[in-house]
Amino acid sequence: IIVRYPSNETTNIIFEETAKFTCGLIFRMLYEKIGTIEPWVKLPRYQLEKRNLLVIGSGRIGRKVAKLMTPFLHISTFDIKENDYFELKPLIQQADCITIHIPKNDNNVSFIDDEKLSWMKDGASIVNTARGSIVDEKSLYNEIKSGRIKAAFDVFWKEPYEGMLKEFYPDGFFMTPHVASTCSAFLEGCKKDLTILINELKKSC
């Protein structure tokens, strides 16, 4: 059995699409409270460039998100390889939106737990296009149920997701079906990469 990563070209599509999809979710959460059509109500909102975005994880996707959002928001970043852990609390406390871009591993399961969620200010939101298990499900449920924060997730603890947070969809817990990197160009790239691999195998036989 041969296991091979997609080509750099195809992999870059994953990073680009995930980053841009994440930006869409961030905008959705920051513009979530703007008013209603029936009744016709306009709600006051903060100037966007005064809002604070915290990007947790400065890998290839996290860096792209930070770069894309820099013209619109005040950006802070945290990465355990670049920052001291004690820096995280004040960054979370200041953030209007937090976006997660760290890998899933044994050290990161429930990295965003009840303590870190309690640091978030009222009305803030959290976006996750990394892995569901990085956030503690029960802790997030309790915070959203309290009405203090909201979230937008493209990844879950089990998929298709039928868990406890579904009761808050779409207002308190906005969900998309794990599609951040799934676009036609990515699928075409995978097909192209597989064709190249098959041809290489044929030549070696």
PDB file of C-alpha atoms in Angstrom:
ATOM      1  CA  ILE A   1       0.000   0.000   0.000  1.00  0.00           C
ATOM      2  CA  ILE A   2       1.469   3.323  -1.076  1.00  0.00           C
ATOM      3  CA  VAL A   3       0.535   6.364   0.997  1.00  0.00           C
ATOM      4  CA  ARG A   4       1.390   9.711  -0.546  1.00  0.00           C
ATOM      5  CA  TYR A   5       0.406  13.280   0.230  1.00  0.00           C
ATOM      6  CA  PRO A   6      -1.137  15.356  -2.551  1.00  0.00           C
ATOM      7  CA  SER A   7       1.224  17.505  -4.595  1.00  0.00           C
ATOM      8  CA  ASN A   8       2.281  20.911  -3.290  1.00  0.00           C
ATOM      9  CA  GLU A   9      -0.058  22.507  -5.813  1.00  0.00           C
ATOM     10  CA  THR A  10      -3.055  20.556  -4.514  1.00  0.00           C
ATOM     11  CA  THR A  11      -2.039  21.011  -0.872  1.00  0.00           C
ATOM     12  CA  ASN A  12      -1.846  24.773  -1.355  1.00  0.00           C
ATOM     13  CA  ILE A  13      -5.463  24.733  -2.551  1.00  0.00           C
ATOM     14  CA  ILE A  14      -6.418  23.148   0.794  1.00  0.00           C
ATOM     15  CA  PHE A  15      -4.614  25.875   2.726  1.00  0.00           C
ATOM     16  CA  GLU A  16      -5.992  28.726   0.601  1.00  0.00           C
ATOM     17  CA  GLU A  17      -9.598  27.537   0.595  1.00  0.00           C
ATOM     18  CA  THR A  18      -9.623  26.714   4.310  1.00  0.00           C
ATOM     19  CA  ALA A  19      -8.210  30.146   5.144  1.00  0.00           C
ATOM     20  CA  LYS A  20     -10.699  31.992   2.942  1.00  0.00           C
ATOM     21  CA  PHE A  21     -13.630  29.913   4.170  1.00  0.00           C
ATOM     22  CA  THR A  22     -12.549  30.710   7.732  1.00  0.00           C
ATOM     23  CA  CYS A  23     -12.571  34.419   6.886  1.00  0.00           C
ATOM     24  CA  GLY A  24     -16.148  34.058   5.696  1.00  0.00           C
ATOM     25  CA  LEU A  25     -17.167  32.538   9.042  1.00  0.00           C
ATOM     26  CA  ILE A  26     -15.345  35.290  10.937  1.00  0.00           C
ATOM     27  CA  PHE A  27     -17.215  37.988   9.026  1.00  0.00           C
ATOM     28  CA  ARG A  28     -20.478  36.149   9.612  1.00  0.00           C
ATOM     29  CA  MET A  29     -19.960  36.105  13.361  1.00  0.00           C
ATOM     30  CA  LEU A  30     -18.826  39.730  13.592  1.00  0.00           C
ATOM     31  CA  TYR A  31     -21.785  40.912  11.506  1.00  0.00           C
ATOM     32  CA  GLU A  32     -24.222  38.556  13.221  1.00  0.00           C
ATOM     33  CA  LYS A  33     -26.070  41.249  15.188  1.00  0.00           C
ATOM     34  CA  ILE A  34     -27.019  43.843  12.581  1.00  0.00           C
ATOM     35  CA  GLY A  35     -30.812  43.851  12.794  1.00  0.00           C
ATOM     36  CA  THR A  36     -33.889  42.166  11.359  1.00  0.00           C
ATOM     37  CA  ILE A  37     -36.133  42.508   8.322  1.00  0.00           C
ATOM     38  CA  GLU A  38     -39.414  41.668  10.054  1.00  0.00           C
ATOM     39  CA  PRO A  39     -39.707  43.769  12.113  1.00  0.00           C
ATOM     40  CA  TRP A  40     -37.471  46.318  10.348  1.00  0.00           C
ATOM     41  CA  VAL A  41     -34.845  46.942  13.040  1.00  0.00           C
ATOM     42  CA  LYS A  42     -31.330  48.325  12.667  1.00  0.00           C
ATOM     43  CA  LEU A  43     -29.005  47.475  15.523  1.00  0.00           C
ATOM     44  CA  PRO A  44     -25.956  49.587  16.367  1.00  0.00           C
ATOM     45  CA  ARG A  45     -22.638  47.843  15.785  1.00  0.00           C
ATOM     46  CA  TYR A  46     -18.958  48.488  16.358  1.00  0.00           C
ATOM     47  CA  GLN A  47     -16.684  49.779  13.617  1.00  0.00           C
ATOM     48  CA  LEU A  48     -15.117  46.637  12.140  1.00  0.00           C
ATOM     49  CA  GLU A  49     -11.511  47.838  12.230  1.00  0.00           C
ATOM     50  CA  LYS A  50     -11.867  48.369  15.984  1.00  0.00           C
ATOM     51  CA  ARG A  51     -12.693  44.703  16.558  1.00  0.00           C
ATOM     52  CA  ASN A  52     -10.026  42.265  17.762  1.00  0.00           C
ATOM     53  CA  LEU A  53      -9.363  38.915  16.069  1.00  0.00           C
ATOM     54  CA  LEU A  54      -7.190  36.327  17.820  1.00  0.00           C
ATOM     55  CA  VAL A  55      -5.647  33.677  15.567  1.00  0.00           C
ATOM     56  CA  ILE A  56      -4.564  30.657  17.622  1.00  0.00           C
ATOM     57  CA  GLY A  57      -1.971  28.736  15.632  1.00  0.00           C
ATOM     58  CA  SER A  58       0.517  30.305  13.244  1.00  0.00           C
ATOM     59  CA  GLY A  59       0.901  27.452  10.791  1.00  0.00           C
ATOM     60  CA  ARG A  60       0.230  27.773   7.074  1.00  0.00           C
ATOM     61  CA  ILE A  61      -3.527  28.266   7.437  1.00  0.00           C
ATOM     62  CA  GLY A  62      -3.365  30.479  10.521  1.00  0.00           C
ATOM     63  CA  ARG A  63      -0.815  32.778   8.878  1.00  0.00           C
ATOM     64  CA  LYS A  64      -2.980  33.073   5.776  1.00  0.00           C
ATOM     65  CA  VAL A  65      -6.044  33.964   7.848  1.00  0.00           C
ATOM     66  CA  ALA A  66      -4.104  36.625   9.748  1.00  0.00           C
ATOM     67  CA  LYS A  67      -2.784  38.126   6.508  1.00  0.00           C
ATOM     68  CA  LEU A  68      -6.197  38.111   4.798  1.00  0.00           C
ATOM     69  CA  MET A  69      -7.952  39.714   7.775  1.00  0.00           C
ATOM     70  CA  THR A  70      -5.304  42.350   8.537  1.00  0.00           C
ATOM     71  CA  PRO A  71      -6.953  45.060   6.346  1.00  0.00           C
ATOM     72  CA  PHE A  72     -10.224  44.659   8.257  1.00  0.00           C
ATOM     73  CA  LEU A  73      -9.478  43.947  11.925  1.00  0.00           C
ATOM     74  CA  HIS A  74      -6.905  44.331  14.648  1.00  0.00           C
ATOM     75  CA  ILE A  75      -5.042  41.002  14.567  1.00  0.00           C
ATOM     76  CA  SER A  76      -3.354  39.171  17.436  1.00  0.00           C
ATOM     77  CA  THR A  77      -1.725  35.763  17.113  1.00  0.00           C
ATOM     78  CA  PHE A  78      -0.761  33.044  19.555  1.00  0.00           C
ATOM     79  CA  ASP A  79       1.340  29.980  18.842  1.00  0.00           C
ATOM     80  CA  ILE A  80       2.869  27.832  21.561  1.00  0.00           C
ATOM     81  CA  LYS A  81       6.101  27.685  19.530  1.00  0.00           C
ATOM     82  CA  GLU A  82       6.338  31.471  19.410  1.00  0.00           C
ATOM     83  CA  ASN A  83       4.622  32.702  22.583  1.00  0.00           C
ATOM     84  CA  ASP A  84       4.766  32.032  26.306  1.00  0.00           C
ATOM     85  CA  TYR A  85       1.641  30.318  27.579  1.00  0.00           C
ATOM     86  CA  PHE A  86       0.847  33.135  30.029  1.00  0.00           C
ATOM     87  CA  GLU A  87       0.302  35.458  27.043  1.00  0.00           C
ATOM     88  CA  LEU A  88      -2.812  33.549  25.979  1.00  0.00           C
ATOM     89  CA  LYS A  89      -5.223  34.696  28.697  1.00  0.00           C
ATOM     90  CA  PRO A  90      -5.083  38.449  28.007  1.00  0.00           C
ATOM     91  CA  LEU A  91      -5.289  37.792  24.260  1.00  0.00           C
ATOM     92  CA  ILE A  92      -8.471  35.749  24.722  1.00  0.00           C
ATOM     93  CA  GLN A  93      -9.911  38.374  27.075  1.00  0.00           C
ATOM     94  CA  GLN A  94      -9.433  41.106  24.460  1.00  0.00           C
ATOM     95  CA  ALA A  95     -10.716  39.152  21.441  1.00  0.00           C
ATOM     96  CA  ASP A  96     -14.065  39.793  19.793  1.00  0.00           C
ATOM     97  CA  CYS A  97     -13.526  36.663  17.707  1.00  0.00           C
ATOM     98  CA  ILE A  98     -11.138  33.728  18.096  1.00  0.00           C
ATOM     99  CA  THR A  99     -10.208  31.429  15.223  1.00  0.00           C
ATOM    100  CA  ILE A 100      -8.455  28.100  15.813  1.00  0.00           C
ATOM    101  CA  HIS A 101      -5.682  26.725  13.599  1.00  0.00           C
ATOM    102  CA  ILE A 102      -3.736  24.192  15.635  1.00  0.00           C
ATOM    103  CA  PRO A 103      -3.308  20.485  14.841  1.00  0.00           C
ATOM    104  CA  LYS A 104      -5.119  17.671  16.584  1.00  0.00           C
ATOM    105  CA  ASN A 105      -2.774  15.715  18.831  1.00  0.00           C
ATOM    106  CA  ASP A 106      -2.763  14.302  22.371  1.00  0.00           C
ATOM    107  CA  ASN A 107      -1.663  17.643  23.815  1.00  0.00           C
ATOM    108  CA  ASN A 108      -4.392  19.624  22.071  1.00  0.00           C
ATOM    109  CA  VAL A 109      -7.509  17.577  22.868  1.00  0.00           C
ATOM    110  CA  SER A 110      -9.844  20.011  24.684  1.00  0.00           C
ATOM    111  CA  PHE A 111      -7.160  22.707  24.457  1.00  0.00           C
ATOM    112  CA  ILE A 112     -10.027  25.210  24.531  1.00  0.00           C
ATOM    113  CA  ASP A 113     -11.601  24.096  27.809  1.00  0.00           C
ATOM    114  CA  ASP A 114     -13.987  25.620  30.325  1.00  0.00           C
ATOM    115  CA  GLU A 115     -11.266  27.834  31.783  1.00  0.00           C
ATOM    116  CA  LYS A 116     -10.214  29.341  28.453  1.00  0.00           C
ATOM    117  CA  LEU A 117     -13.832  29.764  27.348  1.00  0.00           C
ATOM    118  CA  SER A 118     -14.532  31.617  30.614  1.00  0.00           C
ATOM    119  CA  TRP A 119     -11.818  34.114  29.637  1.00  0.00           C
ATOM    120  CA  MET A 120     -13.807  35.161  26.544  1.00  0.00           C
ATOM    121  CA  LYS A 121     -15.653  38.413  26.918  1.00  0.00           C
ATOM    122  CA  ASP A 122     -19.424  38.580  26.663  1.00  0.00           C
ATOM    123  CA  GLY A 123     -20.620  38.669  23.074  1.00  0.00           C
ATOM    124  CA  ALA A 124     -17.412  37.197  21.629  1.00  0.00           C
ATOM    125  CA  SER A 125     -17.401  34.297  19.195  1.00  0.00           C
ATOM    126  CA  ILE A 126     -15.146  31.376  18.355  1.00  0.00           C
ATOM    127  CA  VAL A 127     -14.546  29.898  14.886  1.00  0.00           C
ATOM    128  CA  ASN A 128     -13.153  26.399  14.357  1.00  0.00           C
ATOM    129  CA  THR A 129     -12.062  25.000  10.978  1.00  0.00           C
ATOM    130  CA  ALA A 130      -9.251  22.875  12.474  1.00  0.00           C
ATOM    131  CA  ARG A 131     -10.555  19.866  14.434  1.00  0.00           C
ATOM    132  CA  GLY A 132     -13.622  19.581  16.649  1.00  0.00           C
ATOM    133  CA  SER A 133     -11.888  17.881  19.570  1.00  0.00           C
ATOM    134  CA  ILE A 134      -9.581  20.858  20.108  1.00  0.00           C
ATOM    135  CA  VAL A 135     -12.564  22.484  21.850  1.00  0.00           C
ATOM    136  CA  ASP A 136     -14.248  20.773  24.800  1.00  0.00           C
ATOM    137  CA  GLU A 137     -17.790  20.066  23.626  1.00  0.00           C
ATOM    138  CA  LYS A 138     -19.543  20.171  27.006  1.00  0.00           C
ATOM    139  CA  SER A 139     -17.759  23.355  28.066  1.00  0.00           C
ATOM    140  CA  LEU A 140     -18.728  25.079  24.817  1.00  0.00           C
ATOM    141  CA  TYR A 141     -22.302  23.878  25.252  1.00  0.00           C
ATOM    142  CA  ASN A 142     -22.528  25.442  28.712  1.00  0.00           C
ATOM    143  CA  GLU A 143     -21.148  28.785  27.551  1.00  0.00           C
ATOM    144  CA  ILE A 144     -23.441  29.013  24.513  1.00  0.00           C
ATOM    145  CA  LYS A 145     -26.436  27.937  26.585  1.00  0.00           C
ATOM    146  CA  SER A 146     -25.713  30.793  28.966  1.00  0.00           C
ATOM    147  CA  GLY A 147     -25.985  33.184  26.005  1.00  0.00           C
ATOM    148  CA  ARG A 148     -22.560  34.644  26.735  1.00  0.00           C
ATOM    149  CA  ILE A 149     -20.732  33.609  23.543  1.00  0.00           C
ATOM    150  CA  LYS A 150     -21.429  32.120  20.099  1.00  0.00           C
ATOM    151  CA  ALA A 151     -19.531  29.833  17.761  1.00  0.00           C
ATOM    152  CA  ALA A 152     -19.178  28.796  14.123  1.00  0.00           C
ATOM    153  CA  PHE A 153     -17.758  25.328  13.410  1.00  0.00           C
ATOM    154  CA  ASP A 154     -16.904  23.466  10.216  1.00  0.00           C
ATOM    155  CA  VAL A 155     -15.407  20.517  12.148  1.00  0.00           C
ATOM    156  CA  PHE A 156     -16.930  18.372  14.871  1.00  0.00           C
ATOM    157  CA  TRP A 157     -16.341  15.690  17.464  1.00  0.00           C
ATOM    158  CA  LYS A 158     -18.201  13.160  15.336  1.00  0.00           C
ATOM    159  CA  GLU A 159     -19.468  13.609  11.795  1.00  0.00           C
ATOM    160  CA  PRO A 160     -22.215  13.891  10.680  1.00  0.00           C
ATOM    161  CA  TYR A 161     -22.732  15.930  13.825  1.00  0.00           C
ATOM    162  CA  GLU A 162     -25.829  15.128  15.874  1.00  0.00           C
ATOM    163  CA  GLY A 163     -24.473  16.221  19.244  1.00  0.00           C
ATOM    164  CA  MET A 164     -25.686  18.471  22.029  1.00  0.00           C
ATOM    165  CA  LEU A 165     -24.704  21.760  20.371  1.00  0.00           C
ATOM    166  CA  LYS A 166     -27.030  21.156  17.456  1.00  0.00           C
ATOM    167  CA  GLU A 167     -29.899  22.565  19.502  1.00  0.00           C
ATOM    168  CA  PHE A 168     -28.347  26.029  19.158  1.00  0.00           C
ATOM    169  CA  TYR A 169     -28.087  25.932  15.351  1.00  0.00           C
ATOM    170  CA  PRO A 170     -28.072  28.297  13.509  1.00  0.00           C
ATOM    171  CA  ASP A 171     -27.975  31.268  15.874  1.00  0.00           C
ATOM    172  CA  GLY A 172     -25.792  30.303  18.825  1.00  0.00           C
ATOM    173  CA  PHE A 173     -23.875  27.551  17.063  1.00  0.00           C
ATOM    174  CA  PHE A 174     -23.529  27.982  13.308  1.00  0.00           C
ATOM    175  CA  MET A 175     -22.477  24.810  11.466  1.00  0.00           C
ATOM    176  CA  THR A 176     -21.128  23.962   8.025  1.00  0.00           C
ATOM    177  CA  PRO A 177     -20.592  20.302   6.965  1.00  0.00           C
ATOM    178  CA  HIS A 178     -16.750  20.150   6.991  1.00  0.00           C
ATOM    179  CA  VAL A 179     -16.377  21.842   3.618  1.00  0.00           C
ATOM    180  CA  ALA A 180     -13.706  24.494   4.260  1.00  0.00           C
ATOM    181  CA  SER A 181     -11.178  22.913   1.874  1.00  0.00           C
ATOM    182  CA  THR A 182     -13.598  21.088  -0.404  1.00  0.00           C
ATOM    183  CA  CYS A 183     -13.800  22.797  -3.776  1.00  0.00           C
ATOM    184  CA  SER A 184     -13.745  21.590  -7.376  1.00  0.00           C
ATOM    185  CA  ALA A 185     -10.098  22.630  -7.860  1.00  0.00           C
ATOM    186  CA  PHE A 186      -9.026  20.498  -4.885  1.00  0.00           C
ATOM    187  CA  LEU A 187     -10.879  17.440  -6.178  1.00  0.00           C
ATOM    188  CA  GLU A 188      -9.461  17.949  -9.663  1.00  0.00           C
ATOM    189  CA  GLY A 189      -5.995  18.278  -8.134  1.00  0.00           C
ATOM    190  CA  CYS A 190      -6.403  14.988  -6.271  1.00  0.00           C
ATOM    191  CA  LYS A 191      -7.515  13.296  -9.489  1.00  0.00           C
ATOM    192  CA  LYS A 192      -4.487  14.692 -11.328  1.00  0.00           C
ATOM    193  CA  ASP A 193      -2.122  13.566  -8.546  1.00  0.00           C
ATOM    194  CA  LEU A 194      -3.625  10.069  -8.540  1.00  0.00           C
ATOM    195  CA  THR A 195      -3.257   9.803 -12.312  1.00  0.00           C
ATOM    196  CA  ILE A 196       0.414  10.735 -12.061  1.00  0.00           C
ATOM    197  CA  LEU A 197       0.946   8.135  -9.324  1.00  0.00           C
ATOM    198  CA  ILE A 198      -0.746   5.398 -11.367  1.00  0.00           C
ATOM    199  CA  ASN A 199       1.402   6.211 -14.376  1.00  0.00           C
ATOM    200  CA  GLU A 200       4.544   6.075 -12.238  1.00  0.00           C
ATOM    201  CA  LEU A 201       3.533   2.649 -10.918  1.00  0.00           C
ATOM    202  CA  LYS A 202       2.884   1.371 -14.407  1.00  0.00           C
ATOM    203  CA  LYS A 203       6.355   2.448 -15.505  1.00  0.00           C
ATOM    204  CA  SER A 204       7.961   0.701 -12.522  1.00  0.00           C
ATOM    205  CA  CYS A 205       6.183  -2.615 -13.196  1.00  0.00           C
TER     206      CYS A 205
END
